[in-house]
Coordinates of C-alpha atoms in Angstrom, one line a residue:
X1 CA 32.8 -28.9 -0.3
X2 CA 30.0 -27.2 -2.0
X3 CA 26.9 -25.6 -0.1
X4 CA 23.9 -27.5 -0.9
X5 CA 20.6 -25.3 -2.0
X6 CA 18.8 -28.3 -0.1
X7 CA 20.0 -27.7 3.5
X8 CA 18.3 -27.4 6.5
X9 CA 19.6 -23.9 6.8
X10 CA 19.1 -22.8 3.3
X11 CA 15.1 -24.3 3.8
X12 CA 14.5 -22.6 7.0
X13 CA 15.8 -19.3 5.4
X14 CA 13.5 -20.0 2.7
X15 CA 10.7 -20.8 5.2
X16 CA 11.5 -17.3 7.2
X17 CA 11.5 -15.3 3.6
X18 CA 8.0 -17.2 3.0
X19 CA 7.2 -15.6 6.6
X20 CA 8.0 -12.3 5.8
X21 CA 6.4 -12.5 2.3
X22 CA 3.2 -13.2 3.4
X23 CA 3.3 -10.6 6.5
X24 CA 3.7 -7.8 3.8
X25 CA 1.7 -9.1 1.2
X26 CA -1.0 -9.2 3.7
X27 CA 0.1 -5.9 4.6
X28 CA -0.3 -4.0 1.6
X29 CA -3.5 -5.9 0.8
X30 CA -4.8 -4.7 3.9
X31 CA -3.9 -1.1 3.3
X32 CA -4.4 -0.9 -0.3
X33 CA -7.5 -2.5 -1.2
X34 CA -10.1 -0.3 -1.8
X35 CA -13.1 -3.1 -0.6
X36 CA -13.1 -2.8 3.4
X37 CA -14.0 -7.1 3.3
X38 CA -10.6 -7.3 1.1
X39 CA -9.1 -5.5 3.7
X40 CA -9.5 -7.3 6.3
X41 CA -9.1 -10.3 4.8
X42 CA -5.3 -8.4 4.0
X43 CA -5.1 -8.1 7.6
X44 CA -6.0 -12.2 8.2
X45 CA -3.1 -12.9 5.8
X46 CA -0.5 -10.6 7.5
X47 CA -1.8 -12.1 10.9
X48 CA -1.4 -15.7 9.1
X49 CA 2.2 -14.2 8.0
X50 CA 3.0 -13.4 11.8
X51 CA 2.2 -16.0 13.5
X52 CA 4.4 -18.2 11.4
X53 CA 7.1 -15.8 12.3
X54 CA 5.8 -16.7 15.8
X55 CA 6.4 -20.1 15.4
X56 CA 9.9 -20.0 13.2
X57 CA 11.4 -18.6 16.5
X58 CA 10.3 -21.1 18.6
X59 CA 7.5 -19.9 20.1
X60 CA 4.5 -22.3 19.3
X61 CA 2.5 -20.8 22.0
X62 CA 2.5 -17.1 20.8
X63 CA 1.8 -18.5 17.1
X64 CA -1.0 -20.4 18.3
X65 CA -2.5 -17.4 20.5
X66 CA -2.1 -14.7 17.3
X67 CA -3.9 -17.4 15.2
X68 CA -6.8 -17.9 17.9
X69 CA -6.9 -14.2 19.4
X70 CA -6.1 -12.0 16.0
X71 CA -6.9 -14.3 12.7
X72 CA -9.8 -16.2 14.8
X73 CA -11.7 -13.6 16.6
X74 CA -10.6 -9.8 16.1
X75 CA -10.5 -10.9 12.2
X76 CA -14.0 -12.9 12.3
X77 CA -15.7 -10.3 14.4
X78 CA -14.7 -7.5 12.2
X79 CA -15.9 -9.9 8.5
X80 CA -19.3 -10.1 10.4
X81 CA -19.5 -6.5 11.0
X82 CA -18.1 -5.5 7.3
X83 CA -20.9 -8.2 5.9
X84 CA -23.6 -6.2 8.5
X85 CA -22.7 -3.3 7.7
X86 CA -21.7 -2.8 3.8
X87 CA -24.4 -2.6 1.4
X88 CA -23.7 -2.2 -2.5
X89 CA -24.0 1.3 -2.1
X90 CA -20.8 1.8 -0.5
X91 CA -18.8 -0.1 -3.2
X92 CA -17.8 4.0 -4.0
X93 CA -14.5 4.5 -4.3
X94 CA -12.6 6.5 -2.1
X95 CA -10.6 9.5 -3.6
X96 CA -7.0 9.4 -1.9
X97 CA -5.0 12.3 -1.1
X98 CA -1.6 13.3 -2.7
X99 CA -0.1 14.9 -0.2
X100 CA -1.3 12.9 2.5
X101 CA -0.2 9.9 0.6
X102 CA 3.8 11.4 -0.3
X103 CA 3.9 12.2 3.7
X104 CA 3.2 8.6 4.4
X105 CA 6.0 6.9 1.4
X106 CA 8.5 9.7 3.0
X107 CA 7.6 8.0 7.1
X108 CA 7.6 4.6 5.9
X109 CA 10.7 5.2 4.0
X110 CA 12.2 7.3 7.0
X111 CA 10.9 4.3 9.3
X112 CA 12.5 1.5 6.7
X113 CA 15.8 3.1 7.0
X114 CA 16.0 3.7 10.8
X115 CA 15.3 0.1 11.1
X116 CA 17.3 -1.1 8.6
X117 CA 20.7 0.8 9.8
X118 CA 19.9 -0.4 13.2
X119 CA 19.8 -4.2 12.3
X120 CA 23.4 -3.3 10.7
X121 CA 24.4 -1.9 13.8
X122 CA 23.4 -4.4 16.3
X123 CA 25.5 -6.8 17.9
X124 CA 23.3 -10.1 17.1
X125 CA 23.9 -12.9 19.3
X126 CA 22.8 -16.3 18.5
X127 CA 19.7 -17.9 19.5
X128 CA 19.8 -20.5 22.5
X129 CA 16.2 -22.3 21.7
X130 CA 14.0 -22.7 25.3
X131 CA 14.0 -26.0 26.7
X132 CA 10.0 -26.9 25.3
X133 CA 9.1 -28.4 28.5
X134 CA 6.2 -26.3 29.0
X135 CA 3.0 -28.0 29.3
X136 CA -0.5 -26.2 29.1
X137 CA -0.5 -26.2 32.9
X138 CA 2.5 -24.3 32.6
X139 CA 1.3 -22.0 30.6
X140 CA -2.0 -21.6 32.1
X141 CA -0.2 -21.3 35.3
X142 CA 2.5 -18.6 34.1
X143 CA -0.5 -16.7 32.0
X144 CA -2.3 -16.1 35.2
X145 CA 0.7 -15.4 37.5
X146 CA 3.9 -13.7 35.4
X147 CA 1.9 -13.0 32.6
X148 CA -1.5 -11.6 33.8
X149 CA -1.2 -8.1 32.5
X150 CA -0.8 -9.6 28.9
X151 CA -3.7 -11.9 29.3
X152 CA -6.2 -9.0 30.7
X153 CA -4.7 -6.6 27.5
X154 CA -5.7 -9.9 25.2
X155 CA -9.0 -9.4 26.4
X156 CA -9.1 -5.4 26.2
X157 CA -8.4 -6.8 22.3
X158 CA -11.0 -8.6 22.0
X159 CA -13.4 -6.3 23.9
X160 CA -12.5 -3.6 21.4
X161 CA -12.8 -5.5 18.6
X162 CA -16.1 -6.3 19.5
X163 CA -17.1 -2.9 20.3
X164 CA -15.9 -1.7 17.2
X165 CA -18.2 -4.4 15.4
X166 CA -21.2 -3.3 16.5
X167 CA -20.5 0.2 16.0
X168 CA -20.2 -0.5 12.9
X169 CA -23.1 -2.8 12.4
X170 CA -25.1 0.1 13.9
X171 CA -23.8 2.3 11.7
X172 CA -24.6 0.4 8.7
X173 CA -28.0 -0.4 9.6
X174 CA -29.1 3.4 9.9
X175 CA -27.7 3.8 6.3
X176 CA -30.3 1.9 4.4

């Protein structure tokens, strides 16, 4: 018997690839676009790319929080402060240091191959997928109760986020 390319395993290793692809595509947008509005929208896509990572590994509810909390506020609040803030005279482009930029291939690379020889060397186990009988009452309950320090960082987020904005806004405003 032949392995079919059309399996549900080969589609939802395709599906986690397409995952990945877009989480580092997004990535490298994000860190090599020389627009700051490009950027960020880099950083949408790579949140985009997570939170369907999120939701391959059966976890609708984090997927659903990273596309409300990162993609639709920290993301939107920091577009309105780029569009605020940037005028056409800071379309210059910025002049990138060497040496700066060999130290940081050398720590990726470094970090790339620490993570890489530890995903060899771990013992993975297979995944038991949660019973999905969690209701938003649940959820709500659990947030408030069990989960309460992640809820009050989400908001620390957010609040940063925001802060970060209007500094921004403010600073492009006293530019022109």
């Amino acid at each position: 018997m032949t392995p079919s390319l059309i399996s549900a395993e080969s589609l939802s290793g395709l599906l986690f690839l397409g995952f990945i692809g877009i989480t580092l595509f997004g990535a490298l947008v994000a860190t090599g676009a020389k627009r700051l509005i490009r950027s960020v929208a880099g950083l949408a896509l790579c949140f985009l790319g997570v939170a369907g990572l999120y939701y391959y590994l059966a976890s609708p509810f984090l997927a659903l929080m990273q596309l409300l909390i990162y993609v639709g506020a920290v993301c939107v609040t920091i577009i309105f402060a780029v569009m605020l803030a940037e005028t056409s005279e800071n379309k210059r482009v910025v002049r990138r240091n060497p040496s700066a930029m060999a130290l940081a291939i050398i720590a990726s690379a470094g970090l790339v191959w620490a993570l890489v020889t530890l995903a060899f060397k771990t013992e993975w186990k297979s995944f038991q997928a949660p019973d999905a009988s969690g209701s938003i009452e649940k959820i709500g309950q659990s947030l408030l109760t069990t989960y309460n320090f992640s809820f009050e960082l989400i908001s620390v987020v957010l609040l940063v986020a925001i802060v970060g904005s209007l500094v921004l806004a403010r600073s492009g405003r006293s530019k022109t």
